[in-house]
C-alpha cells in the first residue's frame, strides 16, 4: 500500500507557501488565489489541493518530449478519487478543458492543456492487497508499473505484459495501449484489464468492464483520454517466474532477422521477443539483434538452449546468454536511464517515431526507412526497435493494428537538444514522411510518439472504430473538455 502525508499537514504546508486556489473567476477565466471584488465560483471542498504557482504550471506545461509547451491555468493534486469527480464536474459546467497527467512521459504535448486544468494522477497510487486465489490486482491510475510488479511478485504473481520502461503510470499506458515483448503471447496491457474505474467528462464516477458499461470500457482502453479520466484499474495476473534466461542474438541481414522473429512468435518458444537495430562502423543501421527471454519455473520450464535456438540463423559466435532474476529483467533499463539522466540526455527533446507495419511488407518498408537513417537522426542515447506482435492477441478496438497476422512495431526513439529547433522540426517532418510511407503500405502509428497529425488523420487512423469512438465521446464527454492536446475531435 502507498503511504502519503495526512491531508491536514499537506494543506497547511501549501497554505503557508501561498499556492492554494480559492475560486474561479468567470470574467477572466482564471483561478484565484486571493479574494476579489468580482464574484468568484467557489471550488468544491477537496481532500487535495489546486495550484497556480510557477513551478506547478511550468512542470505541467512540459513533458518527456520537451517539444510542446501548453500552459494550464491550474494543477490539481487530488487527495482522493472524489476530488477528481468534483473538479471534472466543476470544469465541465464551465467549459474548462481538463487533462490527466501521470509520469509526464508523453512526447508531443498530449497530456497538456492550454488555460485549463491538469490533474496529476500520481497521488492515486494505491495498490490494493491481493486475496487468496487472486486473478487480478486493483490499482490506482497513478501507480507505477514497477510498484505493481513488486507488490504482486510477493505473492508469486505478475501482470503478463510490461512496457520496457517500468516507471510509467498504469493510467498512462492503458490510455495508449501498452506494448512490450510479451505482447505476442498475451496482447497489449489494455487486453489484460478486467475492470476500470473512471470519471467521465461529465464528472460521473463509473466502473466499467467487458460486461458493464462495455461501450465506455472499450472507449477508454487505448482511447487517448477522450471519454473519461482513468482513476483505477483491475489488471489480470499470471504466475511469475523466479528467474529468466536472457538471449541477445546478432544478425547481419534484415530479412533473415525479421523472418526468425516471426518464427519465434509463431511457435511461442520464448516468453518475450523484441529486437534492436544498431549502426555499423560506417553509421549505417545494418546491425540487428533479437532480444528473447525464456521464463524459468514456476511459470515456465527450465530453459533448454538447444531447443530454444533450434533453426535460428543468427551468428552464434556473438550470442550473449545470461540468467537473471525476473524483476531484474523487467527493470533492466534502470541503469541506462540513470546514465541518461546523469549525462543530461533525459532533458533532451524526444521526437519519437512509433509505427506499426504489416508483417508481409516489414523488410521492404523498414529497409527503406533504415537506408536513410543516420546516427544524427537517432541522437545520443537513442534506440531503434523492431519486433513482431501477434494480431489475434490484440483485441482492443481502439488500439489500431495493420490487417496482418504478424504486425511489427518499428520505433525510432530519437533524442536531440531541445534548443535546436531546426533539428526538432526536421525530425518531426521525417516522422510524418515515415508515417505516410507506412500508411501507404497498410500500416498505422502507435500513438505515443511525435507524428504531426490533423483531425482527418485521426479519423483515418481509427477507421472502422471511428463511429463507435465518436459516439462514446458524445455520450461521455458531451462538451468535449477532455484531453484536447491529442487533437482528435
Tab-separated table of C-alpha atoms in Angstrom:
chain	number	residue	atom	x	y	z
A	1	UNK	CA	0.000	0.000	0.000
A	2	UNK	CA	1.224	3.530	-0.786
A	3	UNK	CA	1.770	5.977	2.036
A	4	UNK	CA	1.165	9.721	1.863
A	5	UNK	CA	1.174	12.506	4.476
A	6	UNK	CA	-2.076	13.332	6.281
A	7	UNK	CA	-4.332	15.756	4.463
A	8	UNK	CA	-4.133	18.446	7.124
A	9	UNK	CA	-0.333	18.615	7.048
A	10	UNK	CA	-0.361	18.824	3.232
A	11	UNK	CA	-2.877	21.670	3.214
A	12	UNK	CA	-1.043	23.509	5.998
A	13	UNK	CA	2.210	23.385	4.051
A	14	UNK	CA	0.603	24.551	0.831
A	15	UNK	CA	-1.281	27.372	2.508
A	16	UNK	CA	1.980	28.594	4.015
A	17	UNK	CA	3.511	28.588	0.543
A	18	UNK	CA	0.602	30.676	-0.774
A	19	UNK	CA	-0.274	28.296	-3.605
A	20	UNK	CA	-3.799	27.145	-2.737
A	21	UNK	CA	-6.635	28.180	-5.092
A	22	UNK	CA	-9.814	29.575	-3.529
A	23	UNK	CA	-12.085	30.052	-6.554
A	24	UNK	CA	-12.576	30.520	-10.293
A	25	UNK	CA	-13.096	33.965	-11.844
A	26	UNK	CA	-15.625	33.589	-14.695
A	27	UNK	CA	-14.761	37.041	-16.097
A	28	UNK	CA	-11.034	36.468	-16.533
A	29	UNK	CA	-11.496	32.686	-16.824
A	30	UNK	CA	-8.661	32.175	-14.373
A	31	UNK	CA	-8.163	30.630	-10.949
A	32	UNK	CA	-7.986	32.978	-7.989
A	33	UNK	CA	-5.634	32.597	-5.035
A	34	UNK	CA	-6.890	35.723	-3.227
A	35	UNK	CA	-10.304	37.350	-2.659
A	36	UNK	CA	-11.635	39.547	-5.475
A	37	UNK	CA	-14.146	42.365	-5.855
A	38	UNK	CA	-15.824	40.246	-8.521
A	39	UNK	CA	-17.906	37.221	-7.554
A	40	UNK	CA	-15.913	34.000	-7.700
A	41	UNK	CA	-17.139	30.494	-8.323
A	42	UNK	CA	-16.010	28.731	-5.186
A	43	UNK	CA	-14.169	25.500	-5.774
A	44	UNK	CA	-15.530	22.313	-4.207
A	45	UNK	CA	-14.234	21.101	-0.874
A	46	UNK	CA	-11.193	18.979	-1.677
A	47	UNK	CA	-9.070	16.423	0.108
A	48	UNK	CA	-6.156	17.592	-2.029
A	49	UNK	CA	-5.267	20.994	-3.447
A	50	UNK	CA	-5.269	23.178	-6.553
A	51	UNK	CA	-2.100	25.017	-7.528
A	52	UNK	CA	-1.263	28.020	-9.694
A	53	UNK	CA	2.337	28.561	-8.625
A	54	UNK	CA	5.005	28.937	-11.278
A	55	UNK	CA	6.703	25.623	-10.581
A	56	UNK	CA	3.490	23.611	-10.837
A	57	UNK	CA	2.314	25.299	-14.034
A	58	UNK	CA	5.710	25.077	-15.701
A	59	UNK	CA	6.027	21.377	-14.904
A	60	UNK	CA	2.560	20.689	-16.314
A	61	UNK	CA	3.439	22.653	-19.467
A	62	UNK	CA	6.258	20.251	-20.293
A	63	UNK	CA	6.675	16.511	-20.825
A	64	UNK	CA	9.291	13.949	-21.782
A	65	UNK	CA	9.183	15.188	-25.380
A	66	UNK	CA	10.258	18.733	-24.403
A	67	UNK	CA	8.800	19.920	-27.719
A	68	UNK	CA	5.300	21.230	-26.957
A	69	UNK	CA	4.567	23.633	-24.079
A	70	UNK	CA	0.919	24.378	-23.286
A	71	UNK	CA	0.473	26.171	-20.001
A	72	UNK	CA	-2.531	25.235	-17.847
A	73	UNK	CA	-4.348	27.636	-15.546
A	74	UNK	CA	-4.170	25.284	-12.560
A	75	UNK	CA	-2.959	21.879	-11.422
A	76	UNK	CA	-4.989	19.529	-9.221
A	77	UNK	CA	-3.161	17.249	-6.822
A	78	UNK	CA	-6.062	15.089	-5.707
A	79	UNK	CA	-6.268	13.645	-2.250
A	80	UNK	CA	-8.963	11.209	-3.374
A	81	UNK	CA	-10.954	9.997	-6.352
A	82	UNK	CA	-13.748	12.241	-5.058
A	83	UNK	CA	-11.525	15.246	-5.829
A	84	UNK	CA	-11.275	14.158	-9.466
A	85	UNK	CA	-15.052	13.761	-9.671
A	86	UNK	CA	-15.670	17.156	-8.106
A	87	UNK	CA	-13.186	19.065	-10.274
A	88	UNK	CA	-14.079	17.369	-13.553
A	89	UNK	CA	-17.720	18.175	-12.841
A	90	UNK	CA	-16.790	21.758	-11.920
A	91	UNK	CA	-14.813	22.173	-15.147
A	92	UNK	CA	-17.463	20.511	-17.294
A	93	UNK	CA	-20.087	23.032	-16.200
A	94	UNK	CA	-17.804	25.959	-17.034
A	95	UNK	CA	-16.250	24.725	-20.264
A	96	UNK	CA	-12.763	24.392	-18.772
A	97	UNK	CA	-10.583	21.825	-20.577
A	98	UNK	CA	-9.073	19.032	-18.478
A	99	UNK	CA	-6.188	16.617	-18.967
A	100	UNK	CA	-4.860	13.910	-16.613
A	101	UNK	CA	-1.104	13.579	-16.260
A	102	UNK	CA	0.726	10.575	-14.862
A	103	UNK	CA	4.517	10.431	-15.120
A	104	UNK	CA	4.617	13.073	-17.867
A	105	UNK	CA	6.144	10.662	-20.377
A	106	UNK	CA	4.206	11.945	-23.395
A	107	UNK	CA	6.389	13.172	-26.250
A	108	UNK	CA	4.218	15.721	-28.057
A	109	UNK	CA	2.088	17.600	-25.534
A	110	UNK	CA	-0.673	15.003	-25.493
A	111	UNK	CA	-1.412	15.470	-21.770
A	112	UNK	CA	-1.024	19.244	-21.734
A	113	UNK	CA	-3.886	21.731	-21.774
A	114	UNK	CA	-3.717	25.441	-22.503
A	115	UNK	CA	-5.586	27.517	-19.935
A	116	UNK	CA	-7.301	24.512	-18.379
A	117	UNK	CA	-6.837	22.067	-15.535
A	118	UNK	CA	-4.170	19.366	-15.347
A	119	UNK	CA	-4.985	16.526	-12.948
A	120	UNK	CA	-1.887	14.867	-11.546
A	121	UNK	CA	-2.760	11.217	-11.047
A	122	UNK	CA	0.409	10.356	-9.120
A	123	UNK	CA	-1.320	10.630	-5.698
A	124	UNK	CA	-3.813	7.967	-6.822
A	125	UNK	CA	-1.211	5.241	-6.472
A	126	UNK	CA	-2.817	2.737	-4.101
A	127	UNK	CA	-2.171	-0.947	-4.757
A	128	UNK	CA	-4.827	-2.992	-3.021
A	129	UNK	CA	-3.920	-6.213	-1.192
A	130	UNK	CA	-4.336	-9.474	-3.054
A	131	UNK	CA	-6.767	-12.035	-1.736
A	132	UNK	CA	-6.412	-15.833	-1.920
A	133	UNK	CA	-6.572	-17.103	-5.483
A	134	UNK	CA	-6.408	-13.592	-6.964
A	135	UNK	CA	-6.564	-13.381	-10.738
A	136	UNK	CA	-6.204	-9.603	-10.759
A	137	UNK	CA	-4.874	-6.671	-8.756
A	138	UNK	CA	-6.765	-3.416	-8.213
A	139	UNK	CA	-4.540	-0.357	-8.505
A	140	UNK	CA	-4.852	3.393	-8.733
A	141	UNK	CA	-4.221	5.086	-12.067
A	142	UNK	CA	-1.134	6.819	-10.683
A	143	UNK	CA	0.585	3.612	-9.581
A	144	UNK	CA	3.784	2.896	-11.483
A	145	UNK	CA	4.188	-0.490	-13.135
A	146	UNK	CA	7.424	-1.008	-11.196
A	147	UNK	CA	5.490	-0.797	-7.929
A	148	UNK	CA	2.708	-3.028	-9.238
A	149	UNK	CA	5.280	-5.663	-10.169
A	150	UNK	CA	6.955	-5.515	-6.766
A	151	UNK	CA	3.623	-5.782	-4.938
A	152	UNK	CA	2.384	-8.777	-6.927
A	153	UNK	CA	5.688	-10.658	-7.003
A	154	UNK	CA	5.452	-11.034	-3.219
A	155	UNK	CA	2.571	-13.411	-3.997
A	156	UNK	CA	4.333	-15.148	-6.893
A	157	UNK	CA	2.157	-13.306	-9.432
A	158	UNK	CA	2.774	-10.736	-12.147
A	159	UNK	CA	0.930	-8.757	-14.802
A	160	UNK	CA	1.585	-10.617	-18.050
A	161	UNK	CA	2.725	-7.630	-20.163
A	162	UNK	CA	5.108	-4.765	-19.416
A	163	UNK	CA	6.460	-1.918	-21.452
A	164	UNK	CA	10.248	-1.875	-21.411
A	165	UNK	CA	10.362	1.176	-19.133
A	166	UNK	CA	8.659	0.359	-15.833
A	167	UNK	CA	8.390	3.878	-14.380
A	168	UNK	CA	5.186	4.686	-16.250
A	169	UNK	CA	1.762	5.008	-14.677
A	170	UNK	CA	-0.955	2.422	-15.100
A	171	UNK	CA	-3.433	5.042	-16.267
A	172	UNK	CA	-0.956	6.420	-18.778
A	173	UNK	CA	-0.152	3.188	-20.592
A	174	UNK	CA	-3.766	1.993	-20.545
A	175	UNK	CA	-4.758	5.171	-22.369
A	176	UNK	CA	-2.467	4.321	-25.299
A	177	UNK	CA	-2.203	0.505	-25.332
A	178	UNK	CA	0.924	-0.725	-23.595
A	179	UNK	CA	3.057	-2.848	-25.939
A	180	UNK	CA	6.042	-4.967	-24.979
A	181	UNK	CA	7.998	-8.105	-25.690
A	182	UNK	CA	5.309	-10.300	-24.101
A	183	UNK	CA	2.563	-8.902	-26.377
A	184	UNK	CA	2.924	-11.723	-28.914
A	185	UNK	CA	1.680	-14.095	-26.186
A	186	UNK	CA	-0.684	-12.002	-24.083
A	187	UNK	CA	-1.734	-8.994	-26.145
A	188	UNK	CA	-1.181	-5.420	-25.017
A	189	UNK	CA	-1.640	-4.177	-21.459
A	190	UNK	CA	-5.115	-2.964	-22.447
A	191	UNK	CA	-6.022	-6.546	-23.382
A	192	UNK	CA	-5.346	-7.628	-19.805
A	193	UNK	CA	-7.671	-5.277	-17.929
A	194	UNK	CA	-10.576	-6.835	-16.030
A	195	UNK	CA	-12.243	-3.606	-14.900
A	196	UNK	CA	-11.760	0.155	-14.948
A	197	UNK	CA	-12.822	2.897	-12.574
A	198	UNK	CA	-13.216	6.157	-14.488
A	199	UNK	CA	-14.560	9.670	-14.224
A	200	UNK	CA	-16.388	10.641	-17.396
A	201	UNK	CA	-16.089	14.070	-18.970
A	202	UNK	CA	-19.415	14.932	-17.356
A	203	UNK	CA	-17.995	14.120	-13.922
A	204	UNK	CA	-19.689	10.772	-13.344
A	205	UNK	CA	-17.766	8.075	-11.460
A	206	UNK	CA	-18.343	4.693	-13.111
A	207	UNK	CA	-16.962	1.178	-13.055
A	208	UNK	CA	-16.836	-0.441	-16.461
A	209	UNK	CA	-15.776	-3.828	-17.783
A	210	UNK	CA	-16.459	-6.201	-20.682
A	211	UNK	CA	-19.936	-6.799	-19.207
A	212	UNK	CA	-20.717	-3.450	-17.523
A	213	UNK	CA	-20.818	-0.183	-19.479
A	214	UNK	CA	-18.998	-2.086	-22.203
A	215	UNK	CA	-19.112	0.830	-24.653
A	216	UNK	CA	-17.307	3.041	-22.152
A	217	UNK	CA	-14.790	0.304	-21.306
A	218	UNK	CA	-13.863	-0.073	-24.969
A	219	UNK	CA	-13.735	3.695	-25.489
A	220	UNK	CA	-11.329	4.260	-22.585
A	221	UNK	CA	-8.805	1.470	-23.284
A	222	UNK	CA	-6.352	2.924	-25.825
A	223	UNK	CA	-8.833	5.805	-26.146
A	224	UNK	CA	-6.227	8.519	-25.530
A	225	UNK	CA	-8.241	10.062	-22.693
A	226	UNK	CA	-11.080	11.267	-24.902
A	227	UNK	CA	-14.052	9.907	-22.942
A	228	UNK	CA	-13.012	9.601	-19.308
A	229	UNK	CA	-10.198	10.004	-16.798
A	230	UNK	CA	-8.908	6.641	-15.576
A	231	UNK	CA	-8.657	6.665	-11.775
A	232	UNK	CA	-8.250	2.922	-11.171
A	233	UNK	CA	-7.933	-0.432	-12.892
A	234	UNK	CA	-8.034	-4.125	-12.132
A	235	UNK	CA	-5.218	-5.806	-14.039
A	236	UNK	CA	-5.033	-9.524	-14.813
A	237	UNK	CA	-2.292	-11.542	-13.120
A	238	UNK	CA	-0.454	-14.721	-14.073
A	239	UNK	CA	2.085	-16.875	-12.280
A	240	UNK	CA	5.515	-15.245	-12.192
A	241	UNK	CA	8.833	-16.955	-12.846
A	242	UNK	CA	11.610	-16.636	-10.336
A	243	UNK	CA	14.365	-16.427	-12.947
A	244	UNK	CA	14.667	-15.907	-16.676
A	245	UNK	CA	17.238	-16.732	-19.336
A	246	UNK	CA	18.018	-13.710	-21.492
A	247	UNK	CA	19.320	-14.075	-25.067
A	248	UNK	CA	20.887	-11.470	-27.371
A	249	UNK	CA	21.254	-12.976	-30.846
A	250	UNK	CA	23.070	-10.951	-33.545
A	251	UNK	CA	22.193	-10.890	-37.273
A	252	UNK	CA	23.679	-9.166	-40.299
A	253	UNK	CA	20.693	-9.382	-42.656
A	254	UNK	CA	17.350	-7.609	-42.144
A	255	UNK	CA	15.168	-10.137	-43.911
A	256	UNK	CA	16.666	-13.075	-42.013
A	257	UNK	CA	16.275	-11.135	-38.759
A	258	UNK	CA	12.546	-10.454	-39.228
A	259	UNK	CA	11.854	-13.964	-40.542
A	260	UNK	CA	13.435	-15.513	-37.450
A	261	UNK	CA	11.444	-13.148	-35.240
A	262	UNK	CA	8.272	-14.297	-36.991
A	263	UNK	CA	9.277	-17.920	-36.375
A	264	UNK	CA	9.769	-17.269	-32.664
A	265	UNK	CA	6.383	-15.626	-32.092
A	266	UNK	CA	4.699	-18.254	-34.239
A	267	UNK	CA	5.841	-21.229	-32.200
A	268	UNK	CA	5.837	-19.323	-28.870
A	269	UNK	CA	9.082	-20.872	-27.718
A	270	UNK	CA	10.073	-17.662	-25.899
A	271	UNK	CA	8.006	-15.669	-23.408
A	272	UNK	CA	9.427	-12.367	-24.619
A	273	UNK	CA	10.636	-11.339	-28.093
A	274	UNK	CA	11.896	-7.946	-29.197
A	275	UNK	CA	14.631	-6.671	-31.484
A	276	UNK	CA	17.024	-3.767	-31.838
A	277	UNK	CA	18.833	-2.261	-34.829
A	278	UNK	CA	22.235	-0.676	-34.311
A	279	UNK	CA	24.594	1.244	-36.614
A	280	UNK	CA	27.744	-0.334	-38.010
A	281	UNK	CA	31.171	1.305	-38.048
A	282	UNK	CA	30.151	3.420	-41.039
A	283	UNK	CA	26.992	4.667	-39.301
A	284	UNK	CA	24.561	2.601	-41.377
A	285	UNK	CA	21.797	0.831	-39.454
A	286	UNK	CA	22.664	-2.710	-40.536
A	287	UNK	CA	23.233	-4.496	-37.244
A	288	UNK	CA	20.283	-6.496	-35.937
A	289	UNK	CA	19.840	-8.138	-32.534
A	290	UNK	CA	16.980	-10.348	-31.390
A	291	UNK	CA	16.304	-9.998	-27.691
A	292	UNK	CA	14.460	-13.034	-26.374
A	293	UNK	CA	13.656	-14.342	-22.923
A	294	UNK	CA	12.610	-17.761	-21.663
A	295	UNK	CA	10.878	-17.882	-18.283
A	296	UNK	CA	12.046	-20.422	-15.774
A	297	UNK	CA	9.987	-22.207	-13.105
A	298	UNK	CA	7.359	-21.975	-11.797
A	299	UNK	CA	5.943	-20.030	-14.773
A	300	UNK	CA	7.917	-22.000	-17.382
A	301	UNK	CA	10.198	-24.954	-17.955
A	302	UNK	CA	13.922	-24.947	-17.271
A	303	UNK	CA	15.324	-23.210	-20.386
A	304	UNK	CA	16.966	-25.541	-22.907
A	305	UNK	CA	19.348	-23.600	-25.137
A	306	UNK	CA	19.467	-26.247	-27.850
A	307	UNK	CA	15.700	-26.404	-28.207
A	308	UNK	CA	15.179	-22.658	-27.923
A	309	UNK	CA	17.791	-21.761	-30.549
A	310	UNK	CA	16.995	-24.574	-32.997
A	311	UNK	CA	16.528	-23.372	-36.559
A	312	UNK	CA	17.665	-19.788	-35.936
A	313	UNK	CA	20.172	-18.226	-38.306
A	314	UNK	CA	21.933	-15.783	-36.009
A	315	UNK	CA	25.707	-15.558	-35.617
A	316	UNK	CA	26.317	-17.968	-32.705
A	317	UNK	CA	29.766	-16.540	-32.025
A	318	UNK	CA	28.234	-13.224	-30.988
A	319	UNK	CA	25.332	-14.582	-28.923
A	320	UNK	CA	25.035	-13.494	-25.291
A	321	UNK	CA	23.092	-15.704	-22.871
A	322	UNK	CA	22.509	-14.632	-19.277
A	323	UNK	CA	20.427	-15.881	-16.349
A	324	UNK	CA	18.895	-13.255	-14.080
A	325	UNK	CA	16.081	-12.760	-11.555
A	326	UNK	CA	12.720	-11.972	-13.119
A	327	UNK	CA	12.394	-8.458	-11.681
A	328	UNK	CA	15.975	-7.619	-12.652
A	329	UNK	CA	14.995	-8.476	-16.223
A	330	UNK	CA	11.854	-6.333	-16.090
A	331	UNK	CA	13.836	-3.390	-14.708
A	332	UNK	CA	16.944	-3.886	-16.832
A	333	UNK	CA	16.684	-0.379	-18.336
A	334	UNK	CA	17.090	1.316	-14.960
A	335	UNK	CA	20.898	1.657	-15.143
A	336	UNK	CA	20.738	3.040	-18.693
A	337	UNK	CA	18.049	5.554	-17.696
A	338	UNK	CA	20.141	6.641	-14.728
A	339	UNK	CA	23.110	7.157	-17.058
A	340	UNK	CA	20.989	9.220	-19.483
A	341	UNK	CA	19.815	11.416	-16.623
A	342	UNK	CA	23.362	11.815	-15.322
A	343	UNK	CA	24.538	12.865	-18.793
A	344	UNK	CA	21.665	15.349	-19.177
A	345	UNK	CA	20.167	13.452	-22.116
A	346	UNK	CA	16.864	12.805	-20.320
A	347	UNK	CA	16.208	16.547	-20.694
A	348	UNK	CA	16.776	16.433	-24.470
A	349	UNK	CA	13.867	16.658	-26.881
A	350	UNK	CA	12.377	13.275	-27.820
A	351	UNK	CA	10.583	13.458	-31.173
A	352	UNK	CA	9.846	9.740	-31.135
A	353	UNK	CA	8.560	7.735	-34.063
A	354	UNK	CA	6.414	4.656	-33.339
A	355	UNK	CA	4.863	2.857	-36.297
A	356	UNK	CA	3.010	-0.416	-36.821
A	357	UNK	CA	3.999	-2.117	-40.058
A	358	UNK	CA	2.279	-5.054	-41.797
A	359	UNK	CA	4.444	-8.125	-41.403
A	360	UNK	CA	4.132	-9.049	-45.067
A	361	UNK	CA	5.980	-5.827	-46.003
A	362	UNK	CA	8.115	-5.222	-42.951
A	363	UNK	CA	11.512	-5.945	-44.518
A	364	UNK	CA	10.735	-3.795	-47.560
A	365	UNK	CA	9.274	-0.814	-45.690
A	366	UNK	CA	11.645	-0.697	-42.724
A	367	UNK	CA	14.554	-1.332	-45.095
A	368	UNK	CA	13.667	1.885	-46.944
A	369	UNK	CA	13.455	3.814	-43.682
A	370	UNK	CA	16.710	2.378	-42.353
A	371	UNK	CA	18.559	3.149	-45.593
A	372	UNK	CA	18.159	6.883	-44.980
A	373	UNK	CA	18.509	6.811	-41.182
A	374	UNK	CA	21.695	8.279	-39.735
A	375	UNK	CA	23.092	8.334	-36.201
A	376	UNK	CA	22.285	12.062	-36.082
A	377	UNK	CA	18.633	11.209	-36.772
A	378	UNK	CA	18.600	8.949	-33.722
A	379	UNK	CA	20.772	11.085	-31.472
A	380	UNK	CA	22.854	10.296	-28.403
A	381	UNK	CA	21.229	7.603	-26.312
A	382	UNK	CA	18.562	6.978	-28.949
A	383	UNK	CA	17.355	3.489	-29.839
A	384	UNK	CA	15.839	1.777	-32.884
A	385	UNK	CA	13.456	-1.111	-32.194
A	386	UNK	CA	11.769	-3.616	-34.490
A	387	UNK	CA	9.769	-6.550	-33.189
A	388	UNK	CA	6.697	-8.633	-34.022
A	389	UNK	CA	3.252	-8.792	-32.441
A	390	UNK	CA	0.507	-11.346	-32.980
A	391	UNK	CA	-2.711	-9.835	-34.282
A	392	UNK	CA	-5.099	-12.384	-32.761
A	393	UNK	CA	-3.859	-11.489	-29.271
A	394	UNK	CA	-4.687	-7.792	-29.782
A	395	UNK	CA	-8.392	-7.464	-29.048
A	396	UNK	CA	-8.870	-3.809	-28.047
A	397	UNK	CA	-10.713	-1.986	-30.867
A	398	UNK	CA	-9.060	1.431	-30.431
A	399	UNK	CA	-5.535	0.008	-30.473
A	400	UNK	CA	-5.336	0.191	-34.245
A	401	UNK	CA	-3.316	-2.518	-35.946
A	402	UNK	CA	-2.468	-3.343	-39.559
A	403	UNK	CA	-4.593	-6.043	-41.158
A	404	UNK	CA	-1.857	-8.638	-40.920
A	405	UNK	CA	-1.447	-11.695	-38.688
A	406	UNK	CA	2.007	-10.574	-37.505
A	407	UNK	CA	2.355	-6.775	-37.468
A	408	UNK	CA	5.667	-5.280	-36.367
A	409	UNK	CA	6.384	-2.315	-34.129
A	410	UNK	CA	9.069	-0.096	-35.646
A	411	UNK	CA	10.278	2.628	-33.272
A	412	UNK	CA	12.960	5.270	-33.611
A	413	UNK	CA	13.362	6.686	-30.103
A	414	UNK	CA	15.149	9.883	-31.037
A	415	UNK	CA	16.946	12.434	-28.879
A	416	UNK	CA	18.070	15.904	-29.912
A	417	UNK	CA	18.944	19.088	-27.992
A	418	UNK	CA	15.692	20.873	-27.093
A	419	UNK	CA	17.064	24.281	-28.091
A	420	UNK	CA	17.940	23.039	-31.598
A	421	UNK	CA	14.557	23.920	-33.055
A	422	UNK	CA	15.708	23.336	-36.627
A	423	UNK	CA	16.604	19.718	-35.812
A	424	UNK	CA	13.324	19.202	-33.989
A	425	UNK	CA	11.371	20.497	-36.998
A	426	UNK	CA	13.409	18.319	-39.359
A	427	UNK	CA	12.837	15.190	-37.295
A	428	UNK	CA	9.105	15.863	-36.949
A	429	UNK	CA	8.892	16.217	-40.729
A	430	UNK	CA	10.846	12.971	-41.114
A	431	UNK	CA	8.378	11.281	-38.746
A	432	UNK	CA	5.470	12.389	-40.886
A	433	UNK	CA	7.158	11.168	-44.073
A	434	UNK	CA	7.847	7.795	-42.456
A	435	UNK	CA	4.234	7.547	-41.301
A	436	UNK	CA	2.973	8.314	-44.820
A	437	UNK	CA	5.158	5.544	-46.237
A	438	UNK	CA	3.917	3.049	-43.662
A	439	UNK	CA	0.276	4.068	-44.081
A	440	UNK	CA	0.538	3.590	-47.849
A	441	UNK	CA	1.761	0.049	-47.108
A	442	UNK	CA	-1.250	-0.665	-44.869
A	443	UNK	CA	0.276	0.325	-41.548
A	444	UNK	CA	-0.548	2.852	-38.869
A	445	UNK	CA	1.063	4.573	-35.902
A	446	UNK	CA	1.276	3.606	-32.261
A	447	UNK	CA	0.216	6.980	-30.837
A	448	UNK	CA	2.854	7.559	-28.173
A	449	UNK	CA	5.252	9.396	-30.449
A	450	UNK	CA	5.532	12.707	-32.247
A	451	UNK	CA	3.912	12.397	-35.665
A	452	UNK	CA	2.211	15.609	-36.840
A	453	UNK	CA	-1.478	14.703	-37.159
A	454	UNK	CA	-4.608	16.603	-38.195
A	455	UNK	CA	-8.195	15.658	-37.331
A	456	UNK	CA	-8.640	13.979	-40.716
A	457	UNK	CA	-5.593	11.825	-39.976
A	458	UNK	CA	-7.166	10.679	-36.719
A	459	UNK	CA	-10.360	9.714	-38.473
A	460	UNK	CA	-8.386	7.616	-40.948
A	461	UNK	CA	-6.311	6.198	-38.093
A	462	UNK	CA	-9.326	4.869	-36.208
A	463	UNK	CA	-11.018	3.668	-39.402
A	464	UNK	CA	-13.917	1.320	-38.735
A	465	UNK	CA	-13.698	2.054	-34.994
A	466	UNK	CA	-14.338	5.772	-35.536
A	467	UNK	CA	-18.186	5.799	-35.411
A	468	UNK	CA	-18.289	3.975	-32.064
A	469	UNK	CA	-15.486	6.124	-30.674
A	470	UNK	CA	-17.183	9.365	-31.740
A	471	UNK	CA	-20.487	8.171	-30.272
A	472	UNK	CA	-18.814	7.389	-26.940
A	473	UNK	CA	-17.183	10.813	-26.906
A	474	UNK	CA	-20.568	12.461	-27.428
A	475	UNK	CA	-22.136	10.319	-24.694
A	476	UNK	CA	-19.458	10.527	-22.002
A	477	UNK	CA	-17.796	13.885	-22.715
A	478	UNK	CA	-20.623	15.783	-24.418
A	479	UNK	CA	-18.955	19.209	-24.033
A	480	UNK	CA	-15.656	17.903	-25.377
A	481	UNK	CA	-13.479	19.140	-22.494
A	482	UNK	CA	-11.163	16.146	-22.049
A	483	UNK	CA	-7.570	15.975	-23.298
A	484	UNK	CA	-7.634	18.476	-26.172
A	485	UNK	CA	-3.866	18.063	-26.588
A	486	UNK	CA	-4.450	14.903	-28.622
A	487	UNK	CA	-6.177	16.988	-31.336
A	488	UNK	CA	-8.624	14.208	-32.214
A	489	UNK	CA	-12.054	15.882	-32.051
